[in-house]
Every structure is written in C-alpha cells, then in structure tokens.
mmCIF file of C-alpha atoms in Angstrom:
data_model
loop_
_atom_site.group_PDB
_atom_site.id
_atom_site.type_symbol
_atom_site.label_atom_id
_atom_site.label_comp_id
_atom_site.label_asym_id
_atom_site.label_seq_id
_atom_site.Cartn_x
_atom_site.Cartn_y
_atom_site.Cartn_z
ATOM 1 C CA MET A 136 2.939 -78.044 -14.310
ATOM 2 C CA ALA A 137 -0.755 -77.288 -13.986
ATOM 3 C CA GLU A 138 -0.295 -76.679 -10.233
ATOM 4 C CA LYS A 139 2.248 -73.972 -11.038
ATOM 5 C CA GLY A 140 -0.001 -72.262 -13.580
ATOM 6 C CA VAL A 141 1.465 -73.690 -16.774
ATOM 7 C CA ASN A 142 -1.004 -74.300 -19.633
ATOM 8 C CA VAL A 143 -1.071 -78.035 -20.412
ATOM 9 C CA PRO A 144 -3.370 -80.210 -22.540
ATOM 10 C CA PHE A 145 -5.925 -82.214 -20.572
ATOM 11 C CA GLY A 146 -4.739 -85.817 -20.326
ATOM 12 C CA LEU A 147 -5.359 -89.091 -18.492
ATOM 13 C CA PRO A 148 -3.004 -92.018 -17.860
ATOM 14 C CA ALA A 149 -3.973 -95.541 -18.926
ATOM 15 C CA HIS A 150 -2.443 -98.783 -17.680
ATOM 16 C CA THR A 151 -4.765 -101.119 -19.584
ATOM 17 C CA VAL A 152 -6.542 -101.092 -22.953
ATOM 18 C CA GLU A 153 -9.829 -100.584 -21.103
ATOM 19 C CA ASP A 154 -8.347 -97.554 -19.282
ATOM 20 C CA ALA A 155 -7.290 -96.104 -22.627
ATOM 21 C CA VAL A 156 -10.753 -96.509 -24.172
ATOM 22 C CA ALA A 157 -12.390 -94.987 -21.071
ATOM 23 C CA ALA A 158 -9.918 -92.064 -21.092
ATOM 24 C CA ALA A 159 -10.731 -91.306 -24.731
ATOM 25 C CA GLU A 160 -14.436 -91.325 -23.866
ATOM 26 C CA THR A 161 -13.813 -88.892 -20.992
ATOM 27 C CA ILE A 162 -11.908 -86.545 -23.299
ATOM 28 C CA GLY A 163 -14.908 -86.783 -25.596
ATOM 29 C CA ASP A 164 -13.371 -85.555 -28.878
ATOM 30 C CA ASP A 165 -13.372 -87.350 -32.226
ATOM 31 C CA GLU A 166 -9.562 -87.356 -32.211
ATOM 32 C CA VAL A 167 -7.130 -87.893 -29.315
ATOM 33 C CA VAL A 168 -3.375 -88.037 -28.816
ATOM 34 C CA ILE A 169 -1.983 -91.354 -27.546
ATOM 35 C CA LYS A 170 1.543 -91.381 -26.107
ATOM 36 C CA ALA A 171 3.785 -94.132 -24.762
ATOM 37 C CA GLN A 172 4.997 -92.984 -21.338
ATOM 38 C CA ILE A 173 8.654 -94.000 -21.047
ATOM 39 C CA LEU A 174 11.649 -92.352 -19.396
ATOM 40 C CA ALA A 175 13.333 -91.418 -22.677
ATOM 41 C CA GLY A 176 12.902 -88.749 -25.319
ATOM 42 C CA GLY A 177 12.398 -89.199 -29.053
ATOM 43 C CA ARG A 178 9.218 -91.263 -28.622
ATOM 44 C CA GLY A 179 7.496 -89.969 -31.742
ATOM 45 C CA LEU A 180 10.299 -91.232 -33.976
ATOM 46 C CA GLY A 181 10.795 -94.438 -31.968
ATOM 47 C CA THR A 182 10.056 -98.026 -33.007
ATOM 48 C CA PHE A 183 8.530 -100.790 -30.910
ATOM 49 C CA ALA A 184 10.392 -104.096 -30.657
ATOM 50 C CA ASN A 185 7.369 -105.720 -32.355
ATOM 51 C CA GLY A 186 7.914 -103.454 -35.389
ATOM 52 C CA PHE A 187 5.091 -100.985 -34.676
ATOM 53 C CA GLN A 188 6.249 -97.473 -35.619
ATOM 54 C CA GLY A 189 6.032 -94.443 -33.339
ATOM 55 C CA GLY A 190 5.329 -93.906 -29.648
ATOM 56 C CA VAL A 191 3.096 -90.839 -30.199
ATOM 57 C CA HIS A 192 0.033 -90.766 -32.496
ATOM 58 C CA VAL A 193 -2.956 -88.571 -33.229
ATOM 59 C CA ILE A 194 -5.805 -91.005 -33.858
ATOM 60 C CA LYS A 195 -9.574 -91.315 -34.147
ATOM 61 C CA LYS A 196 -11.376 -92.213 -30.934
ATOM 62 C CA GLU A 197 -12.448 -95.572 -32.406
ATOM 63 C CA GLN A 198 -8.779 -96.481 -33.073
ATOM 64 C CA VAL A 199 -7.754 -96.227 -29.417
ATOM 65 C CA LYS A 200 -8.287 -99.935 -28.624
ATOM 66 C CA GLU A 201 -6.215 -101.034 -31.642
ATOM 67 C CA TYR A 202 -3.317 -98.673 -30.860
ATOM 68 C CA ALA A 203 -3.351 -99.330 -27.097
ATOM 69 C CA ASP A 204 -3.185 -103.081 -27.840
ATOM 70 C CA LYS A 205 -0.033 -102.594 -29.917
ATOM 71 C CA MET A 206 1.656 -100.184 -27.498
ATOM 72 C CA LEU A 207 0.902 -101.410 -23.961
ATOM 73 C CA GLY A 208 3.287 -104.101 -22.773
ATOM 74 C CA GLY A 209 5.614 -103.420 -25.694
ATOM 75 C CA THR A 210 9.193 -102.153 -25.686
ATOM 76 C CA LEU A 211 9.834 -98.782 -27.317
ATOM 77 C CA ILE A 212 13.294 -98.081 -28.716
ATOM 78 C CA THR A 213 14.239 -94.445 -29.311
ATOM 79 C CA LYS A 214 17.355 -92.386 -29.953
ATOM 80 C CA GLN A 215 17.595 -91.776 -26.195
ATOM 81 C CA SER A 216 16.466 -95.131 -24.752
ATOM 82 C CA GLY A 217 19.476 -97.209 -25.809
ATOM 83 C CA PRO A 218 19.150 -100.321 -27.996
ATOM 84 C CA ALA A 219 17.364 -102.294 -25.257
ATOM 85 C CA GLY A 220 14.478 -99.795 -25.257
ATOM 86 C CA LYS A 221 12.064 -99.125 -22.397
ATOM 87 C CA PRO A 222 8.906 -101.021 -21.380
ATOM 88 C CA VAL A 223 5.599 -99.272 -22.063
ATOM 89 C CA ASN A 224 3.453 -99.833 -18.960
ATOM 90 C CA THR A 225 1.503 -96.590 -19.207
ATOM 91 C CA LEU A 226 -0.104 -94.607 -22.003
ATOM 92 C CA LEU A 227 -1.183 -90.988 -21.862
ATOM 93 C CA LEU A 228 -4.415 -90.109 -23.622
ATOM 94 C CA ALA A 229 -4.444 -86.363 -24.195
ATOM 95 C CA LYS A 230 -6.741 -83.807 -25.756
ATOM 96 C CA LYS A 231 -5.658 -82.823 -29.257
ATOM 97 C CA MET A 232 -4.825 -79.131 -29.334
ATOM 98 C CA ASN A 233 -5.043 -76.775 -32.297
ATOM 99 C CA LEU A 234 -1.347 -75.965 -32.370
ATOM 100 C CA VAL A 235 -0.109 -73.654 -35.099
ATOM 101 C CA ALA A 236 3.552 -73.012 -34.147
ATOM 102 C CA GLU A 237 5.956 -75.303 -32.285
ATOM 103 C CA LYS A 238 8.755 -73.773 -30.223
ATOM 104 C CA TYR A 239 11.473 -75.078 -27.914
ATOM 105 C CA PHE A 240 11.966 -74.094 -24.271
ATOM 106 C CA ALA A 241 14.207 -75.501 -21.557
ATOM 107 C CA ILE A 242 15.685 -74.592 -18.203
ATOM 108 C CA MET A 243 18.949 -76.373 -17.445
ATOM 109 C CA LEU A 244 21.653 -76.016 -14.810
ATOM 110 C CA ASP A 245 24.642 -74.288 -16.404
ATOM 111 C CA ARG A 246 28.223 -74.773 -15.241
ATOM 112 C CA SER A 247 29.592 -71.505 -16.610
ATOM 113 C CA THR A 248 26.978 -69.236 -14.977
ATOM 114 C CA MET A 249 26.596 -71.578 -11.982
ATOM 115 C CA GLY A 250 22.824 -71.364 -12.046
ATOM 116 C CA PRO A 251 19.680 -71.945 -14.113
ATOM 117 C CA LEU A 252 19.903 -71.156 -17.815
ATOM 118 C CA ILE A 253 16.837 -70.696 -20.015
ATOM 119 C CA ILE A 254 17.331 -71.979 -23.561
ATOM 120 C CA ALA A 255 14.674 -71.011 -26.076
ATOM 121 C CA CYS A 256 14.125 -71.226 -29.811
ATOM 122 C CA SER A 257 11.317 -70.044 -32.088
ATOM 123 C CA GLU A 258 11.457 -73.430 -33.843
ATOM 124 C CA GLY A 259 10.745 -76.634 -31.897
ATOM 125 C CA GLY A 260 9.373 -80.094 -32.430
ATOM 126 C CA THR A 261 11.131 -83.394 -32.648
ATOM 127 C CA SER A 262 14.864 -82.757 -32.934
ATOM 128 C CA ILE A 263 16.338 -79.654 -31.315
ATOM 129 C CA GLU A 264 19.823 -81.212 -31.535
ATOM 130 C CA ASP A 265 19.830 -81.006 -35.336
ATOM 131 C CA LEU A 266 18.547 -77.435 -35.282
ATOM 132 C CA ALA A 267 21.214 -76.375 -32.764
ATOM 133 C CA GLU A 268 23.904 -77.802 -35.032
ATOM 134 C CA GLU A 269 22.627 -76.210 -38.241
ATOM 135 C CA PHE A 270 21.291 -72.859 -36.974
ATOM 136 C CA PRO A 271 22.893 -72.052 -33.586
ATOM 137 C CA GLU A 272 22.015 -68.357 -33.995
ATOM 138 C CA LYS A 273 18.298 -69.189 -33.650
ATOM 139 C CA ILE A 274 18.780 -70.323 -30.051
ATOM 140 C CA ILE A 275 18.768 -67.753 -27.246
ATOM 141 C CA LYS A 276 20.204 -68.315 -23.776
ATOM 142 C CA VAL A 277 19.173 -66.333 -20.704
ATOM 143 C CA PRO A 278 21.030 -66.999 -17.407
ATOM 144 C CA ILE A 279 18.906 -66.536 -14.258
ATOM 145 C CA ASP A 280 20.218 -65.405 -10.872
ATOM 146 C CA ILE A 281 19.350 -68.281 -8.535
ATOM 147 C CA VAL A 282 18.747 -65.876 -5.605
ATOM 148 C CA ALA A 283 16.845 -63.097 -7.401
ATOM 149 C CA GLY A 284 14.855 -65.451 -9.666
ATOM 150 C CA ILE A 285 13.497 -64.570 -13.073
ATOM 151 C CA THR A 286 12.761 -60.879 -13.755
ATOM 152 C CA ASP A 287 9.977 -59.432 -15.907
ATOM 153 C CA ALA A 288 12.607 -58.216 -18.379
ATOM 154 C CA GLN A 289 14.133 -61.694 -18.683
ATOM 155 C CA ALA A 290 10.716 -63.304 -19.194
ATOM 156 C CA MET A 291 10.002 -60.789 -21.971
ATOM 157 C CA GLN A 292 13.449 -61.468 -23.502
ATOM 158 C CA VAL A 293 12.497 -65.148 -23.758
ATOM 159 C CA VAL A 294 9.082 -64.276 -25.218
ATOM 160 C CA ASP A 295 10.790 -62.181 -27.899
ATOM 161 C CA GLY A 296 13.243 -64.989 -28.630
ATOM 162 C CA LEU A 297 10.331 -67.397 -29.056
ATOM 163 C CA GLN A 298 8.749 -64.963 -31.530
ATOM 164 C CA VAL A 299 5.380 -65.177 -29.804
ATOM 165 C CA THR A 300 2.537 -63.795 -31.941
ATOM 166 C CA GLY A 301 -0.169 -63.698 -29.267
ATOM 167 C CA ASP A 302 -0.481 -61.754 -26.003
ATOM 168 C CA LYS A 303 3.138 -61.212 -24.882
ATOM 169 C CA ALA A 304 2.245 -60.407 -21.275
ATOM 170 C CA LYS A 305 0.357 -63.716 -20.956
ATOM 171 C CA ALA A 306 3.270 -65.537 -22.617
ATOM 172 C CA ALA A 307 5.702 -63.952 -20.128
ATOM 173 C CA GLU A 308 3.520 -65.273 -17.271
ATOM 174 C CA GLN A 309 3.883 -68.778 -18.751
ATOM 175 C CA ILE A 310 7.688 -68.407 -18.810
ATOM 176 C CA LYS A 311 7.636 -67.292 -15.163
ATOM 177 C CA ALA A 312 5.344 -70.214 -14.258
ATOM 178 C CA LEU A 313 7.799 -72.654 -15.860
ATOM 179 C CA TYR A 314 10.650 -71.098 -13.879
ATOM 180 C CA ARG A 315 8.547 -71.359 -10.709
ATOM 181 C CA LEU A 316 8.141 -75.082 -11.386
ATOM 182 C CA PHE A 317 11.898 -75.449 -11.891
ATOM 183 C CA ALA A 318 12.791 -73.648 -8.636
ATOM 184 C CA GLU A 319 10.052 -74.868 -6.311
ATOM 185 C CA ARG A 320 10.207 -78.522 -7.376
ATOM 186 C CA ASP A 321 14.010 -78.799 -7.161
ATOM 187 C CA CYS A 322 14.329 -79.597 -10.862
ATOM 188 C CA THR A 323 17.588 -80.263 -12.641
ATOM 189 C CA MET A 324 15.872 -79.748 -15.991
ATOM 190 C CA VAL A 325 12.556 -78.602 -17.404
ATOM 191 C CA GLU A 326 12.421 -79.200 -21.156
ATOM 192 C CA VAL A 327 9.253 -78.305 -23.059
ATOM 193 C CA ASN A 328 9.351 -79.477 -26.650
ATOM 194 C CA PRO A 329 7.165 -78.255 -28.124
ATOM 195 C CA LEU A 330 6.134 -75.185 -26.215
ATOM 196 C CA ALA A 331 3.449 -74.402 -28.772
ATOM 197 C CA GLU A 332 1.095 -71.603 -29.720
ATOM 198 C CA ASP A 333 -2.539 -72.526 -30.315
ATOM 199 C CA ASP A 334 -4.779 -70.834 -32.851
ATOM 200 C CA GLU A 335 -5.636 -68.150 -30.255
ATOM 201 C CA GLY A 336 -1.974 -67.282 -29.585
ATOM 202 C CA ASN A 337 -1.787 -69.007 -26.172
ATOM 203 C CA LEU A 338 1.435 -70.761 -25.158
ATOM 204 C CA ILE A 339 0.870 -74.407 -24.195
ATOM 205 C CA ALA A 340 3.360 -76.933 -22.833
ATOM 206 C CA ALA A 341 2.377 -79.636 -25.301
ATOM 207 C CA ASP A 342 5.063 -82.119 -24.265
ATOM 208 C CA ALA A 343 7.748 -82.044 -21.609
ATOM 209 C CA LYS A 344 10.555 -83.874 -19.899
ATOM 210 C CA ILE A 345 11.472 -82.968 -16.324
ATOM 211 C CA GLY A 346 14.421 -84.089 -14.200
ATOM 212 C CA PHE A 347 14.464 -83.833 -10.399
ATOM 213 C CA ASP A 348 17.400 -83.565 -8.011
ATOM 214 C CA ASP A 349 17.376 -86.774 -5.976
ATOM 215 C CA ASN A 350 19.098 -84.940 -3.116
ATOM 216 C CA ALA A 351 15.747 -83.146 -2.661
ATOM 217 C CA GLU A 352 13.723 -86.342 -2.274
ATOM 218 C CA PHE A 353 13.098 -85.558 1.398
ATOM 219 C CA ARG A 354 11.099 -82.441 0.482
ATOM 220 C CA GLN A 355 9.654 -83.604 -2.854
ATOM 221 C CA SER A 356 8.100 -86.855 -1.651
ATOM 222 C CA ALA A 357 4.986 -86.373 -3.820
ATOM 223 C CA VAL A 358 7.199 -86.346 -6.916
ATOM 224 C CA PHE A 359 9.410 -89.262 -5.933
ATOM 225 C CA GLU A 360 6.404 -91.439 -5.031
ATOM 226 C CA LYS A 361 5.696 -91.527 -8.785
ATOM 227 C CA ARG A 362 9.023 -93.235 -9.518
ATOM 228 C CA ASP A 363 8.649 -96.215 -11.869
ATOM 229 C CA VAL A 364 11.629 -98.520 -11.316
ATOM 230 C CA SER A 365 10.601 -100.664 -14.316
ATOM 231 C CA GLN A 366 12.033 -97.838 -16.451
ATOM 232 C CA GLU A 367 15.436 -98.092 -14.784
ATOM 233 C CA ASP A 368 18.364 -100.509 -14.897
ATOM 234 C CA PRO A 369 17.516 -103.089 -12.178
ATOM 235 C CA ARG A 370 21.190 -103.187 -11.166
ATOM 236 C CA GLU A 371 21.152 -99.449 -10.482
ATOM 237 C CA VAL A 372 17.916 -99.790 -8.502
ATOM 238 C CA ALA A 373 19.426 -102.621 -6.415
ATOM 239 C CA ALA A 374 22.608 -100.605 -5.809
ATOM 240 C CA ALA A 375 20.670 -97.528 -4.695
ATOM 241 C CA LYS A 376 18.957 -99.607 -1.973
ATOM 242 C CA TRP A 377 22.420 -100.159 -0.483
ATOM 243 C CA ASP A 378 23.438 -96.501 -0.980
ATOM 244 C CA LEU A 379 25.908 -97.455 -3.713
ATOM 245 C CA ASN A 380 26.605 -95.571 -6.938
ATOM 246 C CA TYR A 381 26.300 -97.965 -9.897
ATOM 247 C CA VAL A 382 26.201 -97.284 -13.631
ATOM 248 C CA GLY A 383 26.005 -100.210 -16.070
ATOM 249 C CA LEU A 384 28.296 -100.139 -19.134
ATOM 250 C CA ASP A 385 28.855 -102.383 -22.164
ATOM 251 C CA GLY A 386 32.157 -104.094 -21.295
ATOM 252 C CA ASN A 387 33.141 -107.341 -19.566
ATOM 253 C CA ILE A 388 35.379 -106.341 -16.609
ATOM 254 C CA GLY A 389 33.356 -105.543 -13.507
ATOM 255 C CA CYS A 390 34.834 -102.756 -11.355
ATOM 256 C CA MET A 391 34.400 -102.185 -7.627
ATOM 257 C CA VAL A 392 36.181 -99.033 -6.529
ATOM 258 C CA ASN A 393 35.938 -96.445 -3.752
ATOM 259 C CA GLY A 394 35.635 -92.849 -4.889
ATOM 260 C CA ALA A 395 34.319 -91.527 -8.209
ATOM 261 C CA GLY A 396 37.726 -90.213 -9.314
ATOM 262 C CA LEU A 397 39.425 -93.555 -8.721
ATOM 263 C CA ALA A 398 36.529 -95.319 -10.465
ATOM 264 C CA MET A 399 37.007 -93.142 -13.569
ATOM 265 C CA ALA A 400 40.782 -93.720 -13.502
ATOM 266 C CA THR A 401 40.237 -97.479 -13.158
ATOM 267 C CA MET A 402 37.893 -97.521 -16.153
ATOM 268 C CA ASP A 403 40.420 -95.527 -18.204
ATOM 269 C CA ILE A 404 43.360 -97.777 -17.387
ATOM 270 C CA ILE A 405 41.342 -100.932 -18.147
ATOM 271 C CA ALA A 406 40.586 -99.434 -21.565
ATOM 272 C CA ALA A 407 44.262 -98.484 -22.028
ATOM 273 C CA TYR A 408 45.234 -102.152 -21.631
ATOM 274 C CA GLY A 409 42.625 -103.299 -24.150
ATOM 275 C CA GLY A 410 39.784 -104.215 -21.797
ATOM 276 C CA GLN A 411 36.292 -102.755 -21.449
ATOM 277 C CA PRO A 412 34.695 -101.855 -18.104
ATOM 278 C CA ALA A 413 31.292 -103.456 -17.491
ATOM 279 C CA ASN A 414 30.241 -100.894 -14.915
ATOM 280 C CA PHE A 415 31.091 -97.922 -12.768
ATOM 281 C CA LEU A 416 30.589 -98.880 -9.122
ATOM 282 C CA ASP A 417 31.676 -96.521 -6.364
ATOM 283 C CA VAL A 418 31.204 -97.967 -2.866
ATOM 284 C CA GLY A 419 32.145 -94.612 -1.327
ATOM 285 C CA GLY A 420 34.213 -94.043 1.787
ATOM 286 C CA SER A 421 32.056 -95.508 4.534
ATOM 287 C CA ALA A 422 30.663 -98.791 3.191
ATOM 288 C CA LYS A 423 30.138 -101.664 5.633
ATOM 289 C CA VAL A 424 30.768 -105.369 4.974
ATOM 290 C CA ASP A 425 27.143 -106.013 3.975
ATOM 291 C CA GLN A 426 27.263 -103.151 1.427
ATOM 292 C CA ILE A 427 30.475 -104.533 -0.065
ATOM 293 C CA THR A 428 28.835 -107.965 -0.282
ATOM 294 C CA ALA A 429 25.786 -106.461 -2.007
ATOM 295 C CA ALA A 430 28.004 -104.551 -4.464
ATOM 296 C CA PHE A 431 29.904 -107.700 -5.309
ATOM 297 C CA LYS A 432 26.688 -109.649 -5.924
ATOM 298 C CA ILE A 433 25.316 -106.934 -8.231
ATOM 299 C CA ILE A 434 28.489 -107.034 -10.338
ATOM 300 C CA SER A 435 28.784 -110.828 -10.438
ATOM 301 C CA GLU A 436 25.131 -111.338 -11.422
ATOM 302 C CA ASP A 437 25.787 -109.484 -14.699
ATOM 303 C CA LYS A 438 26.195 -112.249 -17.311
ATOM 304 C CA ALA A 439 28.433 -109.999 -19.425
ATOM 305 C CA VAL A 440 31.055 -109.792 -16.661
ATOM 306 C CA LYS A 441 33.954 -112.194 -17.322
ATOM 307 C CA ALA A 442 36.392 -110.849 -14.708
ATOM 308 C CA ILE A 443 36.153 -108.574 -11.661
ATOM 309 C CA LEU A 444 38.651 -105.932 -10.573
ATOM 310 C CA VAL A 445 38.459 -104.617 -7.008
ATOM 311 C CA ASN A 446 40.563 -101.457 -6.702
ATOM 312 C CA ILE A 447 40.499 -99.868 -3.252
ATOM 313 C CA PHE A 448 42.603 -97.014 -1.966
ATOM 314 C CA GLY A 449 41.888 -96.974 1.736
ATOM 315 C CA GLY A 450 41.615 -93.501 3.218
ATOM 316 C CA ILE A 451 38.366 -93.269 5.156
ATOM 317 C CA MET A 452 37.543 -96.719 3.761
ATOM 318 C CA LYS A 453 39.551 -99.464 5.461
ATOM 319 C CA CYS A 454 41.126 -102.226 3.386
ATOM 320 C CA ASP A 455 40.277 -104.927 5.945
ATOM 321 C CA VAL A 456 36.547 -104.077 5.716
ATOM 322 C CA ILE A 457 36.732 -104.356 1.927
ATOM 323 C CA ALA A 458 38.618 -107.638 2.187
ATOM 324 C CA GLU A 459 36.017 -109.101 4.582
ATOM 325 C CA GLY A 460 33.217 -108.086 2.223
ATOM 326 C CA VAL A 461 34.980 -109.519 -0.841
ATOM 327 C CA VAL A 462 35.722 -112.827 0.887
ATOM 328 C CA GLN A 463 32.159 -113.125 2.255
ATOM 329 C CA ALA A 464 30.603 -112.292 -1.115
ATOM 330 C CA THR A 465 32.907 -114.632 -3.048
ATOM 331 C CA LYS A 466 31.858 -117.509 -0.799
ATOM 332 C CA GLU A 467 28.144 -116.622 -0.970
ATOM 333 C CA VAL A 468 28.099 -116.148 -4.742
ATOM 334 C CA GLY A 469 30.335 -119.139 -5.502
ATOM 335 C CA LEU A 470 32.364 -117.017 -7.901
ATOM 336 C CA LYS A 471 33.470 -118.834 -11.069
ATOM 337 C CA ILE A 472 35.225 -115.956 -12.863
ATOM 338 C CA PRO A 473 38.681 -114.422 -12.222
ATOM 339 C CA LEU A 474 38.896 -111.902 -9.384
ATOM 340 C CA VAL A 475 41.746 -109.387 -9.206
ATOM 341 C CA VAL A 476 42.149 -107.347 -5.999
ATOM 342 C CA ARG A 477 44.373 -104.311 -5.471
ATOM 343 C CA LEU A 478 44.394 -102.856 -1.957
ATOM 344 C CA GLU A 479 46.392 -99.853 -0.746
ATOM 345 C CA GLY A 480 46.178 -97.486 2.217
ATOM 346 C CA THR A 481 44.538 -97.812 5.637
ATOM 347 C CA ASN A 482 44.824 -101.327 7.155
ATOM 348 C CA VAL A 483 46.259 -102.735 3.908
ATOM 349 C CA LYS A 484 48.311 -105.427 5.722
ATOM 350 C CA GLU A 485 45.259 -106.652 7.599
ATOM 351 C CA GLY A 486 43.236 -106.639 4.373
ATOM 352 C CA LYS A 487 45.787 -108.667 2.439
ATOM 353 C CA ALA A 488 46.085 -111.107 5.356
ATOM 354 C CA ILE A 489 42.301 -111.691 5.311
ATOM 355 C CA ILE A 490 42.415 -112.452 1.569
ATOM 356 C CA ASP A 491 45.483 -114.722 1.923
ATOM 357 C CA ALA A 492 43.851 -116.655 4.767
ATOM 358 C CA SER A 493 40.571 -117.117 2.870
ATOM 359 C CA GLY A 494 41.862 -119.998 0.744
ATOM 360 C CA LEU A 495 40.058 -118.479 -2.254
ATOM 361 C CA ASN A 496 41.530 -118.151 -5.733
ATOM 362 C CA ILE A 497 41.980 -114.375 -5.690
ATOM 363 C CA ILE A 498 44.642 -112.708 -7.847
ATOM 364 C CA SER A 499 46.532 -110.027 -5.894
ATOM 365 C CA ALA A 500 47.861 -106.945 -7.666
ATOM 366 C CA ALA A 501 50.708 -104.677 -6.553
ATOM 367 C CA ASP A 502 49.383 -101.440 -8.055
ATOM 368 C CA LEU A 503 46.787 -100.059 -10.478
ATOM 369 C CA ASP A 504 48.828 -100.863 -13.609
ATOM 370 C CA ASP A 505 49.404 -104.405 -12.426
ATOM 371 C CA ALA A 506 45.700 -104.804 -11.504
ATOM 372 C CA ALA A 507 44.430 -103.614 -14.896
ATOM 373 C CA GLN A 508 46.906 -105.820 -16.798
ATOM 374 C CA LYS A 509 45.994 -108.873 -14.740
ATOM 375 C CA ALA A 510 42.244 -108.249 -15.157
ATOM 376 C CA CYS A 511 42.619 -107.920 -18.954
ATOM 377 C CA ALA A 512 44.874 -110.996 -19.104
ATOM 378 C CA ALA A 513 42.374 -112.988 -17.005
ATOM 379 C CA LEU A 514 39.762 -112.666 -19.760
#
C-alpha cells in the first residue's frame, strides 16, 4: 500500500516476544497497537483458544511482553476463521494513530458490471455486514471501467460518499492510490476497514485485507513469496502441489471427481441420499496416474472420511488412467474404508477391466444415482 502512495500507519512484524518488544521500542510511543496476523477477518472480536480475548489491542509499551506472550503461538478463533481458528505466528506492532472517524472502503470484482466495484460507507469499523443489513442506503457503489480506470469524478463521488471532512482533493488521491494498488497488483479484493480520518482530516488505511489472483503469480512473485502455508488447510496446500483443486468440507464421504460441475453435482446427490461430502476434489481433465494417486492419498488421510466415492466421466480424462491411479493408490495406502467407483466415457471398458483385475474390494456403480446410494449405504 505504501508503495502505491496509500497512507498507512508505521508498523513492524514480530515473530517472537523479543521482536515485539524491540518493535515497540523502535516505534517509540507510550502506546502501541498489537495485532495478531492471521488470514481471517474479525480479529478484534476474536477469542484465543486459551481464553484470551481479542486479537487486536491498544496497549502501553510496557505491556507488550505480556500481550505478545499470550498471543504468539496461540490459536485465534474469529467469525471468519472457522471453529478451528488460525495459528498466530506473527504479530504486527503498529503506531497508534489519532483517528477520529472510521469509514469503510472496498474494491471487489462485481459479476453484474463485469469489473471492479468500489463499495464505500461513511461508517466503518468492526462489522460492515451488520451495517449493510440495517442501513443499506448508507453504502455507495461505484463501478469502474476496467480499461479506462478510475476517473477524477468517480474518486470524488467516493469521497463524498465517505463524508470526508478534510481536504477532498487529497482524499481523492488516496482513493485513486487504492485503485492503483488493486489494478497493478492483480487484486481480487482490497478491503480497508477502517479507512479512517485522523485529527488533521487525512485519510489513513488503518487496517486492510487484500486478496490476490493466483493466476497472476507469475508476475506478482514478490507478493506470493510472502505466502504463509501455516494459515491454510494442509490438504489444500498438498493438493495444489499436484495441480489439483481441493476444498475440505465437514462430511464423511470423500469425493474424487473430474470437472467442477460434476464435483458439485456429486456433492448434491450425496446430500440428497442423506450423506455428507467430506471434500470437493476436482482432478481436472488431464491428470496423470501419479496425480490421481496423490489425490487419493489426500482424501484417505482425512480421519473424518468413512467412505470414498470416485465419480469420473471420461471426456478428455481417460477412465483407464483413473483406474490405474485408484488401484495404485489403494495398494499404497492400504485402504480400510469402502471405495465406490463409477466410471463412464472414454476407455470405460479398459478402466473397469483394470479395477476387476486388481483383486481389490472396490464397489462398482452403474451410474451417479447408484454410486451415491452405495457410498451412503457403505457408511
């Protein structure tokens, strides 16, 4: 943000208690802000697993050691983190600003206008969701032409919507700087909450959450080098290494499917027959045997999974390749839970022959209905 000309509070990261104390000394003020750095919002209202309340505090400099001790290495649970929470490996020690008015600002990608959409509100702080529900008229939305970029008039429209009391021209420059960040860093979202006015009327990005398009990793290497995989589901991290799309869910039937649409349909039909999917796993259309094996291992290592459903419709993907991967993985993993396989499409006869010849206890299914019923029954 600072590189793009956005006003931000001075801050330093801390990975140890000693780092935190040293950072507070560098800031040099009597009071500092200490924040748990996790990949989830709602930190201020969050609770640590050890019972300590709040992931963001304004404290005296001499309290830094005590607070850093309680926060570092802990698990912070917020409204956005899920019940498991996120590990706190890093703290941010920031300069306390004299903020007099908190506002909300975001740039999102909008389906209806097919481009960036600025969302702004003269009231910000902890929970924009509640405000949007109660007072939707207070929120302004300004669509931006992705080719033309933000205009002076649009920046001033946002400034007016924010009800800025200070220098409006300077405030408009801040809005344009935030848009520059969004466009030049391939962001999917820039959310500043609060975008606050200090006692001199300057707009400051006091806290922010930014999302980046992972398709742009090749040209945003400096951003992606900062990735902290400890904040992510280890199954999703493992899947990404094999170029697989995996999303963990709360159920007990593991799903391995090719194509996102078929994966969604498989999850729906499992639910229709009374089961609960444990994951969304799309192996795509060009997976090799080793990728299929890796996918199978990721699913089977989940202790919540009590049955696995492989549902492949072979178009680009060939059923015999899937079958080879399933057989290889089943042998390597020593699978102890029921496995239901439905194959259809390209090389389906060869695929079924490979499974039949494997000597493994694999339940074959005729179609998607049959597969879902057998997977639910196998529980």
